[in-house]
Short mmCIF file of C-alpha atoms and ligand atoms in Angstrom, two decimals:
data_model
loop_
_atom_site.label_atom_id
_atom_site.label_comp_id
_atom_site.label_asym_id
_atom_site.label_seq_id
_atom_site.Cartn_x
_atom_site.Cartn_y
_atom_site.Cartn_z
CA UNK A 1 -74.15 -15.36 -16.92
CA UNK A 2 -74.20 -18.33 -19.22
CA UNK A 3 -71.07 -19.48 -20.91
CA UNK A 4 -70.57 -18.29 -24.50
CA UNK A 5 -69.01 -20.08 -27.45
CA UNK A 6 -68.58 -18.51 -30.85
CA UNK A 7 -68.50 -20.18 -34.22
CA UNK A 8 -67.22 -18.11 -37.13
CA UNK A 9 -68.06 -19.41 -40.59
CA UNK A 10 -65.20 -18.73 -42.95
CA UNK A 11 -65.08 -21.67 -45.33
CA UNK A 12 -65.76 -19.69 -48.49
CA UNK A 13 -62.83 -18.58 -50.68
CA UNK A 14 -64.97 -15.72 -51.97
CA UNK A 15 -64.66 -16.24 -55.72
CA UNK A 16 -65.99 -12.79 -56.49
CA UNK A 17 -62.96 -11.27 -54.80
CA UNK A 18 -60.89 -12.67 -57.72
CA UNK A 19 -58.07 -13.31 -55.31
CA UNK A 20 -55.55 -16.03 -54.52
CA UNK A 21 -56.15 -15.24 -50.84
CA UNK A 22 -59.19 -16.41 -48.86
CA UNK A 23 -61.77 -13.63 -48.63
CA UNK A 24 -61.73 -13.22 -44.84
CA UNK A 25 -58.00 -12.39 -44.90
CA UNK A 26 -58.54 -9.23 -46.94
CA UNK A 27 -57.95 -6.17 -44.83
CA UNK A 28 -59.90 -3.06 -43.91
CA UNK A 29 -58.47 -0.42 -41.58
CA UNK A 30 -55.29 -2.48 -41.28
CA UNK A 31 -57.04 -5.57 -39.96
CA UNK A 32 -58.41 -8.67 -41.69
CA UNK A 33 -62.16 -9.09 -42.05
CA UNK A 34 -61.90 -12.11 -39.78
CA UNK A 35 -59.83 -10.09 -37.31
CA UNK A 36 -62.59 -7.49 -37.03
CA UNK A 37 -65.20 -10.17 -36.34
CA UNK A 38 -63.01 -11.86 -33.71
CA UNK A 39 -62.20 -8.55 -32.02
CA UNK A 40 -65.92 -7.81 -31.64
CA UNK A 41 -66.65 -11.33 -30.40
CA UNK A 42 -63.66 -11.47 -28.07
CA UNK A 43 -65.11 -8.75 -25.87
CA UNK A 44 -67.93 -11.15 -24.92
CA UNK A 45 -65.25 -13.25 -23.22
CA UNK A 46 -66.33 -16.50 -24.86
CA UNK A 47 -64.92 -19.61 -23.23
CA UNK A 48 -64.70 -21.33 -26.64
CA UNK A 49 -64.15 -20.14 -30.18
CA UNK A 50 -64.15 -22.13 -33.39
CA UNK A 51 -63.46 -20.95 -36.89
CA UNK A 52 -64.88 -23.12 -39.65
CA UNK A 53 -62.47 -23.07 -42.57
CA UNK A 54 -62.21 -24.80 -45.92
CA UNK A 55 -59.56 -27.39 -46.65
CA UNK A 56 -56.10 -25.89 -47.15
CA UNK A 57 -56.97 -22.72 -45.29
CA UNK A 58 -54.27 -22.87 -42.63
CA UNK A 59 -53.65 -19.20 -43.25
CA UNK A 60 -57.18 -18.40 -42.06
CA UNK A 61 -56.72 -20.43 -38.90
CA UNK A 62 -53.35 -18.76 -38.20
CA UNK A 63 -54.90 -15.33 -38.62
CA UNK A 64 -57.67 -16.29 -36.19
CA UNK A 65 -55.05 -17.46 -33.68
CA UNK A 66 -53.16 -14.20 -33.93
CA UNK A 67 -56.24 -12.36 -32.65
CA UNK A 68 -57.60 -15.03 -30.37
CA UNK A 69 -54.94 -17.54 -29.32
CA UNK A 70 -57.43 -20.00 -27.81
CA UNK A 71 -59.41 -20.36 -31.05
CA UNK A 72 -59.72 -23.81 -32.60
CA UNK A 73 -60.57 -24.81 -36.11
CA UNK A 74 -63.08 -27.11 -37.75
CA UNK A 75 -62.60 -28.02 -41.37
CA UNK A 76 -65.54 -28.12 -43.75
CA UNK A 77 -64.29 -30.19 -46.65
CA UNK A 78 -67.41 -29.81 -48.76
CA UNK A 79 -69.48 -26.67 -48.93
CA UNK A 80 -72.91 -28.07 -48.18
CA UNK A 81 -74.49 -25.02 -46.58
CA UNK A 82 -74.42 -22.90 -43.44
CA UNK A 83 -76.13 -25.60 -41.38
CA UNK A 84 -73.55 -28.14 -42.47
CA UNK A 85 -70.73 -25.69 -41.72
CA UNK A 86 -71.95 -25.22 -38.15
CA UNK A 87 -72.23 -28.98 -37.63
CA UNK A 88 -68.49 -29.24 -38.40
CA UNK A 89 -67.84 -27.38 -35.14
CA UNK A 90 -69.77 -29.84 -33.05
CA UNK A 91 -66.90 -32.11 -32.15
CA UNK A 92 -64.66 -29.21 -31.21
CA UNK A 93 -67.34 -27.89 -28.86
CA UNK A 94 -67.93 -31.29 -27.26
CA UNK A 95 -68.72 -30.79 -23.59
CA UNK A 96 -69.54 -27.10 -23.92
CA UNK A 97 -72.87 -26.01 -22.56
CA UNK A 98 -74.21 -22.48 -22.87
CA UNK A 99 -75.02 -20.04 -25.65
CA UNK A 100 -73.47 -20.51 -29.09
CA UNK A 101 -73.16 -17.40 -31.26
CA UNK A 102 -72.76 -18.06 -34.96
CA UNK A 103 -70.99 -15.34 -36.95
CA UNK A 104 -69.83 -14.86 -40.52
CA UNK A 105 -66.17 -14.14 -41.14
CA UNK A 106 -67.05 -11.71 -43.92
CA UNK A 107 -69.35 -9.45 -41.87
CA UNK A 108 -66.73 -7.28 -40.14
CA UNK A 109 -68.69 -4.32 -38.74
CA UNK A 110 -70.68 -6.32 -36.22
CA UNK A 111 -70.63 -4.66 -32.78
CA UNK A 112 -70.12 -6.37 -29.45
CA UNK A 113 -73.26 -4.67 -28.07
CA UNK A 114 -75.47 -6.32 -30.70
CA UNK A 115 -73.98 -9.72 -29.94
CA UNK A 116 -74.52 -9.17 -26.23
CA UNK A 117 -78.14 -8.25 -26.82
CA UNK A 118 -78.63 -11.26 -29.07
CA UNK A 119 -77.13 -13.67 -26.55
CA UNK A 120 -79.33 -12.19 -23.83
CA UNK A 121 -82.46 -12.65 -25.94
CA UNK A 122 -81.58 -16.22 -26.87
CA UNK A 123 -81.42 -17.39 -23.27
CA UNK A 124 -82.14 -21.12 -23.29
CA UNK A 125 -83.66 -20.81 -26.78
CA UNK A 126 -82.67 -19.05 -29.97
CA UNK A 127 -82.48 -15.47 -31.30
CA UNK A 128 -81.60 -14.05 -34.71
CA UNK A 129 -80.12 -10.69 -35.60
CA UNK A 130 -82.21 -8.98 -38.28
CA UNK A 131 -82.11 -5.68 -40.13
CA UNK A 132 -84.42 -3.61 -42.34
CA UNK A 133 -82.87 -3.90 -45.78
CA UNK A 134 -82.98 -0.98 -48.20
CA UNK A 135 -82.94 -3.65 -50.88
CA UNK A 136 -83.72 -7.12 -49.50
CA UNK A 137 -82.69 -8.92 -52.67
CA UNK A 138 -80.60 -11.99 -51.96
CA UNK A 139 -81.26 -12.11 -48.21
CA UNK A 140 -83.31 -14.54 -46.18
CA UNK A 141 -86.58 -12.91 -44.99
CA UNK A 142 -87.64 -12.98 -41.35
CA UNK A 143 -91.29 -14.01 -41.05
CA UNK A 144 -92.73 -12.82 -37.74
CA UNK A 145 -95.74 -13.72 -35.66
CA UNK A 146 -98.12 -11.17 -34.16
CA UNK A 147 -95.88 -10.79 -31.12
CA UNK A 148 -92.87 -9.94 -33.26
CA UNK A 149 -91.03 -13.22 -32.67
CA UNK A 150 -89.57 -15.01 -35.67
CA UNK A 151 -91.62 -17.93 -36.99
CA UNK A 152 -89.29 -18.90 -39.78
CA UNK A 153 -86.58 -17.66 -42.10
CA UNK A 154 -87.27 -17.94 -45.80
CA UNK A 155 -84.35 -17.94 -48.18
CA UNK A 156 -85.19 -15.74 -51.14
CA UNK A 157 -85.36 -18.62 -53.59
CA UNK A 158 -87.98 -20.26 -51.39
CA UNK A 159 -90.21 -17.22 -50.81
CA UNK A 160 -93.74 -16.71 -52.05
CA UNK A 161 -94.55 -13.18 -53.33
CA UNK A 162 -95.90 -12.09 -49.96
CA UNK A 163 -92.79 -13.24 -48.12
CA UNK A 164 -90.59 -11.68 -50.76
CA UNK A 165 -92.10 -8.26 -50.02
CA UNK A 166 -90.82 -8.44 -46.42
CA UNK A 167 -87.91 -6.08 -45.83
CA UNK A 168 -86.87 -7.46 -42.46
CA UNK A 169 -83.91 -9.65 -43.34
CA UNK A 170 -81.63 -12.19 -41.74
CA UNK A 171 -78.09 -11.01 -41.01
CA UNK A 172 -77.11 -14.66 -40.60
CA UNK A 173 -75.93 -14.05 -37.04
CA UNK A 174 -77.70 -16.31 -34.59
CA UNK A 175 -77.44 -17.06 -30.87
CA UNK A 176 -78.71 -20.41 -29.70
CA UNK A 177 -78.52 -22.65 -26.68
CA UNK A 178 -75.95 -25.36 -27.36
CA UNK A 179 -78.21 -28.28 -26.43
CA UNK A 180 -80.92 -26.97 -28.72
CA UNK A 181 -78.45 -26.41 -31.55
CA UNK A 182 -77.03 -29.93 -31.47
CA UNK A 183 -80.51 -31.41 -31.10
CA UNK A 184 -81.88 -29.58 -34.14
CA UNK A 185 -78.91 -29.56 -36.54
CA UNK A 186 -79.19 -33.26 -37.51
CA UNK A 187 -82.81 -32.62 -38.43
CA UNK A 188 -81.99 -30.05 -41.13
CA UNK A 189 -82.83 -31.22 -44.64
CA UNK A 190 -81.42 -30.13 -47.97
CA UNK A 191 -84.49 -30.34 -50.13
CA UNK A 192 -84.48 -26.70 -51.20
CA UNK A 193 -83.58 -24.59 -54.19
CA UNK A 194 -79.83 -24.75 -53.51
CA UNK A 195 -79.72 -28.31 -52.21
CA UNK A 196 -77.91 -26.98 -49.11
CA UNK A 197 -78.35 -27.55 -45.41
CA UNK A 198 -79.66 -24.14 -44.41
CA UNK A 199 -78.88 -23.11 -40.85
CA UNK A 200 -81.85 -20.78 -41.13
CA UNK A 201 -84.29 -23.72 -41.11
CA UNK A 202 -83.40 -24.21 -37.47
CA UNK A 203 -85.84 -21.46 -36.53
CA UNK A 204 -88.84 -23.34 -37.90
CA UNK A 205 -87.63 -26.56 -36.30
CA UNK A 206 -87.37 -24.81 -32.96
CA UNK A 207 -90.89 -23.41 -33.38
CA UNK A 208 -92.23 -26.90 -34.04
CA UNK A 209 -90.75 -27.92 -30.68
CA UNK A 210 -92.55 -25.01 -29.06
CA UNK A 211 -89.50 -22.73 -28.79
CA UNK A 212 -90.03 -19.21 -30.06
CA UNK A 213 -87.18 -17.45 -31.80
CA UNK A 214 -86.52 -13.96 -30.52
CA UNK A 215 -85.47 -11.05 -32.71
CA UNK A 216 -82.77 -8.41 -32.27
CA UNK A 217 -82.58 -5.66 -34.89
CA UNK A 218 -79.47 -3.71 -35.87
CA UNK A 219 -78.74 -1.11 -38.58
CA UNK A 220 -78.14 -2.58 -42.02
CA UNK A 221 -74.64 -1.09 -42.22
CA UNK A 222 -73.54 -3.12 -39.20
CA UNK A 223 -74.17 -6.43 -40.94
CA UNK A 224 -72.95 -5.47 -44.40
CA UNK A 225 -71.05 -8.37 -45.91
CA UNK A 226 -68.10 -8.41 -48.28
CA UNK A 227 -68.38 -10.36 -51.52
CA UNK A 228 -66.27 -8.28 -53.89
CA UNK A 229 -63.62 -5.58 -53.73
CA UNK A 230 -66.11 -2.82 -54.25
CA UNK A 231 -67.92 -3.83 -51.08
CA UNK A 232 -64.53 -4.13 -49.40
CA UNK A 233 -63.83 -0.49 -50.17
CA UNK A 234 -67.31 0.44 -48.96
CA UNK A 235 -66.55 -1.15 -45.59
CA UNK A 236 -63.18 0.62 -45.51
CA UNK A 237 -64.93 3.95 -46.08
CA UNK A 238 -67.45 3.28 -43.31
CA UNK A 239 -64.69 2.36 -40.88
CA UNK A 240 -62.51 5.35 -41.77
CA UNK A 241 -65.39 7.73 -41.22
CA UNK A 242 -66.03 6.11 -37.85
CA UNK A 243 -62.39 6.33 -36.69
CA UNK A 244 -61.92 9.91 -37.90
CA UNK A 245 -64.92 11.08 -35.99
CA UNK A 246 -63.94 9.06 -32.92
CA UNK A 247 -60.44 10.54 -32.79
CA UNK A 248 -61.73 14.08 -33.33
CA UNK A 249 -64.35 13.69 -30.61
CA UNK A 250 -61.60 12.39 -28.33
CA UNK A 251 -59.59 15.57 -28.75
CA UNK A 252 -57.46 15.28 -31.89
CA UNK A 253 -57.47 17.93 -34.64
CA UNK A 254 -57.71 16.53 -38.16
CA UNK A 255 -57.22 19.36 -40.61
CA UNK A 256 -58.66 17.41 -43.54
CA UNK A 257 -60.20 14.30 -41.97
CA UNK A 258 -61.22 12.75 -45.28
CA UNK A 259 -57.53 12.42 -46.22
CA UNK A 260 -56.35 10.67 -43.05
CA UNK A 261 -56.48 6.88 -42.86
CA UNK A 262 -56.40 5.05 -39.54
CA UNK A 263 -56.00 1.45 -38.53
CA UNK A 264 -58.52 -0.10 -36.20
CA UNK A 265 -55.92 -0.10 -33.40
CA UNK A 266 -54.46 3.40 -33.87
CA UNK A 267 -54.18 5.07 -30.49
CA UNK A 268 -54.33 8.87 -30.59
CA UNK A 269 -53.65 11.02 -27.54
CA UNK A 270 -55.20 14.39 -26.72
CA UNK A 271 -54.31 17.58 -28.55
CA UNK A 272 -52.73 15.64 -31.34
CA UNK A 273 -52.76 17.52 -34.65
CA UNK A 274 -52.82 15.49 -37.84
CA UNK A 275 -52.30 17.38 -41.06
CA UNK A 276 -53.69 16.24 -44.44
CA UNK A 277 -52.72 13.03 -46.24
CA UNK A 278 -51.45 10.87 -43.45
CA UNK A 279 -51.72 7.06 -43.33
CA UNK A 280 -51.54 5.01 -40.14
CA UNK A 281 -50.77 1.32 -40.55
CA UNK A 282 -51.35 -1.12 -37.68
CA UNK A 283 -49.76 -0.71 -34.28
CA UNK A 284 -49.40 3.05 -33.88
CA UNK A 285 -49.56 4.87 -30.54
CA UNK A 286 -49.45 8.69 -30.51
CA UNK A 287 -48.93 10.45 -27.18
CA UNK A 288 -50.54 13.75 -26.20
CA UNK A 289 -49.67 16.85 -28.18
CA UNK A 290 -47.99 14.99 -31.03
CA UNK A 291 -47.97 16.86 -34.34
CA UNK A 292 -48.05 14.78 -37.54
CA UNK A 293 -47.31 16.94 -40.55
CA UNK A 294 -48.69 16.32 -44.02
CA UNK A 295 -47.91 13.28 -46.18
CA UNK A 296 -46.48 11.02 -43.51
CA UNK A 297 -46.78 7.22 -43.40
CA UNK A 298 -46.65 5.69 -39.94
CA UNK A 299 -46.79 2.03 -39.00
CA UNK A 300 -45.93 0.00 -35.91
CA UNK A 301 -44.54 3.11 -34.21
CA UNK A 302 -44.76 4.74 -30.80
CA UNK A 303 -44.56 8.50 -30.74
CA UNK A 304 -44.18 10.12 -27.32
CA UNK A 305 -45.87 13.35 -26.34
CA UNK A 306 -44.85 16.58 -27.97
CA UNK A 307 -42.94 14.94 -30.81
CA UNK A 308 -43.19 16.36 -34.33
CA UNK A 309 -43.24 14.04 -37.34
CA UNK A 310 -43.02 15.03 -41.01
CA UNK A 311 -43.93 16.40 -43.43
CA UNK A 312 -43.14 13.40 -45.66
CA UNK A 313 -41.82 11.21 -42.87
CA UNK A 314 -41.95 7.45 -42.75
CA UNK A 315 -42.02 5.61 -39.43
CA UNK A 316 -41.75 1.87 -39.80
CA UNK A 317 -42.33 -0.95 -37.30
CA UNK A 318 -40.27 -0.61 -34.16
CA UNK A 319 -39.81 3.15 -34.39
CA UNK A 320 -39.96 4.68 -30.91
CA UNK A 321 -39.85 8.43 -31.02
CA UNK A 322 -39.08 10.16 -27.71
CA UNK A 323 -40.77 13.16 -26.18
CA UNK A 324 -40.40 16.40 -28.13
CA UNK A 325 -38.19 14.75 -30.74
CA UNK A 326 -38.36 16.00 -34.32
CA UNK A 327 -38.47 13.70 -37.34
CA UNK A 328 -38.46 15.78 -40.50
CA UNK A 329 -38.98 15.51 -44.22
CA UNK A 330 -37.87 12.44 -46.18
CA UNK A 331 -36.70 10.68 -43.05
CA UNK A 332 -37.27 6.96 -42.54
CA UNK A 333 -36.99 5.39 -39.10
CA UNK A 334 -37.13 1.61 -38.62
CA UNK A 335 -36.77 -0.40 -35.40
CA UNK A 336 -34.97 2.45 -33.66
CA UNK A 337 -35.42 4.45 -30.50
CA UNK A 338 -34.95 8.19 -30.89
CA UNK A 339 -34.25 9.95 -27.60
CA UNK A 340 -36.07 12.83 -26.01
CA UNK A 341 -35.64 16.10 -27.90
CA UNK A 342 -33.40 14.53 -30.55
CA UNK A 343 -33.61 15.91 -34.08
CA UNK A 344 -33.52 13.96 -37.32
CA UNK A 345 -34.78 16.59 -39.64
CA UNK A 346 -33.85 15.88 -43.23
CA UNK A 347 -33.29 13.07 -45.75
CA UNK A 348 -32.10 10.37 -43.39
CA UNK A 349 -32.40 6.64 -42.80
CA UNK A 350 -32.12 5.38 -39.25
CA UNK A 351 -32.55 1.61 -38.90
CA UNK A 352 -31.70 -0.76 -36.03
CA UNK A 353 -30.36 2.10 -33.94
CA UNK A 354 -30.57 3.89 -30.64
CA UNK A 355 -30.17 7.65 -30.68
CA UNK A 356 -29.72 9.44 -27.36
CA UNK A 357 -31.53 12.49 -26.05
CA UNK A 358 -30.83 15.89 -27.65
CA UNK A 359 -28.64 14.39 -30.35
CA UNK A 360 -28.73 16.09 -33.73
CA UNK A 361 -28.57 13.95 -36.85
CA UNK A 362 -27.54 15.98 -39.88
CA UNK A 363 -29.17 15.87 -43.31
CA UNK A 364 -28.47 12.80 -45.38
CA UNK A 365 -27.17 10.64 -42.55
CA UNK A 366 -27.54 6.90 -43.12
CA UNK A 367 -27.15 4.00 -40.74
CA UNK A 368 -25.69 1.23 -42.89
CA UNK A 369 -27.43 -1.49 -40.90
CA UNK A 370 -27.38 -4.29 -43.45
CA UNK A 371 -24.30 -6.08 -44.79
CA UNK A 372 -26.24 -8.09 -47.33
CA UNK A 373 -26.77 -10.92 -44.84
CA UNK A 374 -27.38 -9.60 -41.34
CA UNK A 375 -28.69 -6.50 -39.62
CA UNK A 376 -26.41 -4.66 -37.16
CA UNK A 377 -26.96 -2.14 -34.42
CA UNK A 378 -25.90 1.50 -34.35
CA UNK A 379 -25.77 3.13 -30.93
CA UNK A 380 -25.47 6.91 -30.75
CA UNK A 381 -25.25 8.56 -27.34
CA UNK A 382 -26.76 11.75 -25.98
CA UNK A 383 -25.88 15.24 -27.18
CA UNK A 384 -24.05 13.91 -30.19
CA UNK A 385 -23.63 16.03 -33.30
CA UNK A 386 -23.68 13.97 -36.49
CA UNK A 387 -22.65 16.08 -39.47
CA UNK A 388 -24.52 15.95 -42.75
CA UNK A 389 -24.06 13.04 -45.11
CA UNK A 390 -22.53 10.73 -42.55
CA UNK A 391 -22.58 6.98 -43.15
CA UNK A 392 -22.56 4.97 -39.92
CA UNK A 393 -21.42 1.46 -40.77
CA UNK A 394 -22.98 -0.85 -38.17
CA UNK A 395 -22.20 -2.35 -35.76
CA UNK A 396 -20.86 0.91 -34.41
CA UNK A 397 -21.16 3.05 -31.29
CA UNK A 398 -20.79 6.80 -30.92
CA UNK A 399 -20.27 8.03 -27.36
CA UNK A 400 -22.11 10.87 -25.61
CA UNK A 401 -21.15 14.35 -26.68
CA UNK A 402 -19.11 13.24 -29.71
CA UNK A 403 -19.00 15.19 -32.96
CA UNK A 404 -18.84 13.70 -36.43
CA UNK A 405 -17.64 15.82 -39.32
CA UNK A 406 -19.84 16.12 -42.38
CA UNK A 407 -19.37 13.48 -45.05
CA UNK A 408 -17.70 10.96 -42.77
CA UNK A 409 -17.89 7.20 -43.10
CA UNK A 410 -17.77 5.86 -39.55
CA UNK A 411 -16.47 2.32 -39.36
CA UNK A 412 -15.06 2.29 -35.81
CA UNK A 413 -16.51 3.23 -32.44
CA UNK A 414 -16.22 6.91 -31.54
CA UNK A 415 -15.45 7.66 -27.86
CA UNK A 416 -17.46 10.19 -25.88
CA UNK A 417 -16.63 13.85 -26.60
CA UNK A 418 -14.28 12.95 -29.50
CA UNK A 419 -14.31 14.34 -33.01
CA UNK A 420 -14.47 11.76 -35.78
CA UNK A 421 -13.85 12.85 -39.31
CA UNK A 422 -12.95 10.90 -42.43
CA UNK A 423 -12.20 13.15 -45.29
CA UNK A 424 -9.84 13.31 -48.27
CA UNK A 425 -7.64 16.38 -48.09
CA UNK A 426 -9.10 19.37 -49.89
CA UNK A 427 -7.16 20.52 -52.92
CA UNK A 428 -7.42 24.19 -53.96
CA UNK A 429 -6.06 25.51 -57.28
CA UNK A 430 -6.37 29.27 -57.59
CA UNK A 431 -7.77 30.45 -60.95
CA UNK A 432 -8.10 26.93 -62.33
CA UNK A 433 -11.82 27.16 -63.17
CA UNK A 434 -11.40 30.47 -64.97
CA UNK A 435 -8.51 29.16 -67.09
CA UNK A 436 -10.45 26.01 -67.91
CA UNK A 437 -13.51 27.99 -69.06
CA UNK A 438 -11.39 30.24 -71.26
CA UNK A 439 -9.56 27.32 -72.83
CA UNK A 440 -12.87 25.58 -73.62
CA UNK A 441 -14.35 28.78 -75.08
CA UNK A 442 -11.38 29.22 -77.41
CA UNK A 443 -11.63 25.64 -78.71
CA UNK A 444 -15.38 25.96 -79.30
CA UNK A 445 -14.91 29.19 -81.25
CA UNK A 446 -12.19 27.53 -83.40
CA UNK A 447 -14.54 24.60 -84.23
CA UNK A 448 -17.34 26.96 -85.27
CA UNK A 449 -15.17 29.06 -87.58
CA UNK A 450 -14.09 25.96 -89.58
C1 UD1 B 501 -77.07 -16.47 -45.69
C2 UD1 B 501 -78.40 -16.82 -45.00
C3 UD1 B 501 -79.43 -15.73 -45.30
C4 UD1 B 501 -78.90 -14.38 -44.89
C5 UD1 B 501 -77.54 -14.11 -45.56
C6 UD1 B 501 -76.93 -12.85 -44.97
C7 UD1 B 501 -78.51 -19.24 -44.94
C8 UD1 B 501 -79.09 -20.46 -45.55
N1 UD1 B 501 -78.86 -18.09 -45.46
O1 UD1 B 501 -77.34 -16.55 -47.09
O2 UD1 B 501 -80.65 -15.98 -44.63
O3 UD1 B 501 -79.82 -13.36 -45.24
O4 UD1 B 501 -76.62 -15.19 -45.30
O5 UD1 B 501 -75.78 -12.50 -45.69
O6 UD1 B 501 -77.77 -19.35 -43.99
N2 UD1 B 501 -70.49 -20.77 -45.45
C9 UD1 B 501 -69.66 -21.80 -45.09
N3 UD1 B 501 -69.92 -23.05 -45.54
C10 UD1 B 501 -70.99 -23.32 -46.36
C11 UD1 B 501 -71.81 -22.25 -46.71
C12 UD1 B 501 -71.54 -21.00 -46.24
O7 UD1 B 501 -68.68 -21.60 -44.35
O8 UD1 B 501 -71.16 -24.48 -46.73
C13 UD1 B 501 -70.18 -19.42 -44.94
C14 UD1 B 501 -69.81 -18.48 -46.07
O9 UD1 B 501 -68.40 -18.43 -46.27
C15 UD1 B 501 -70.34 -17.16 -45.58
C16 UD1 B 501 -71.55 -17.55 -44.72
O10 UD1 B 501 -71.36 -18.89 -44.38
O11 UD1 B 501 -69.41 -16.48 -44.74
C17 UD1 B 501 -72.85 -17.35 -45.44
O12 UD1 B 501 -72.92 -18.15 -46.61
P1 UD1 B 501 -73.54 -17.64 -47.97
O13 UD1 B 501 -73.43 -18.72 -48.96
O14 UD1 B 501 -73.01 -16.30 -48.30
O15 UD1 B 501 -75.09 -17.50 -47.55
P2 UD1 B 501 -76.17 -16.58 -48.23
O16 UD1 B 501 -76.76 -17.28 -49.38
O17 UD1 B 501 -75.63 -15.21 -48.41
MG1 MG B 502 -73.68 -14.30 -48.56
#
């Protein structure tokens, strides 16, 4: 197999997004547009990857690195066209020889299989990825010869009426032998309607050197681009539909699939049941037989098999829920491990904590993990009973088998099997309430009769 390098063009800010953030950093299914492209490309095991960014787009480069640590950047200071953008990557790819795949950072649904096919077709030459457009307006048209190879790509502004009627369009994604690419790029001109160096002209240049450009065709949806937030939501919808169906076909029950939102990396075990209105942020792993009840929000969490979450539960990053544990309504868990079979069923916040197996956390319990400056750890052992409305002021440790009385504020460590209780003494006054009511009633009557 020939070596593969990828170049991802991401220099545009995307003005139609009306955003302070570069377009390719906008997210769908919990992952940036650029992240989706790099994930698809990464599976080709490229030996080199370059992202072409605009000036002052360090954030784009950092995002690329978070997906693909070996990626390098090339900076395109002036936006002079796709051909110019690719030439910015030349120096970075110095010494590389093999197939170069050129991708767009704002075309996130591209599949690895299509890229593989494209690279295979390119061989020592060049291949473009095309699609039949429902509405070809705005796209470059692929002009074919009798054999179906691509003779040239005509940008819409440059087409004659006959070319304009062609519906086979250029996705922009191209695979090309590196030697051929660097030989042809300097020959691109910019005498065209936009005054840009069009990468697409490379096909005609190759043809004039006797190299035919091969064609791979994919569905239009796969190469849909994002220019505005409406298209962003369209891509989100496509992805969600794809993930819902994938998880169902893999053995999860989704009661109302159209109301469940996954991230690209959500891992769902078998016989998982997900009730309506559940959102999964990035980094969630659900074991087999997990039950997620309605209206839960789950992010960066691991849920072991048989656990039950919700309704109305919130699992935040670093939540690790043990086997058969129960996390109930209006409970928030952050950066905490909840032991096997433990129960945290109502109105509770557990943060920066470890809770042992079979421990029961009563309603309204709060780990006071933050002192206004630092976070502190709460460690609760196994088989502990924490009474309702307990405040655990961290750092604090509660030993195995201990009991905490309802309403306690725990500021010192509790030994194993001890009872801890902090409570003002109860005062009881027989008949007081009745006397009070009567006294008030008399006064009210006196006021009225005045
Ligand atoms: C391009 C193709 C067209 C294809 C269409 C598919 C060319 C000349 N035309 O047209 O055939 O049908 O995409 O969507 O290539 N970019 C840079 N630097 C630049 C210019 C562009 O990084 O100087 C990046 C953009 O951020 C974008 C991509 O390249 O991600 C495509 O550029 P764009 O201006 O959108 O090209 P189109 O006119 O859509
Ligand atoms: Mg475009």
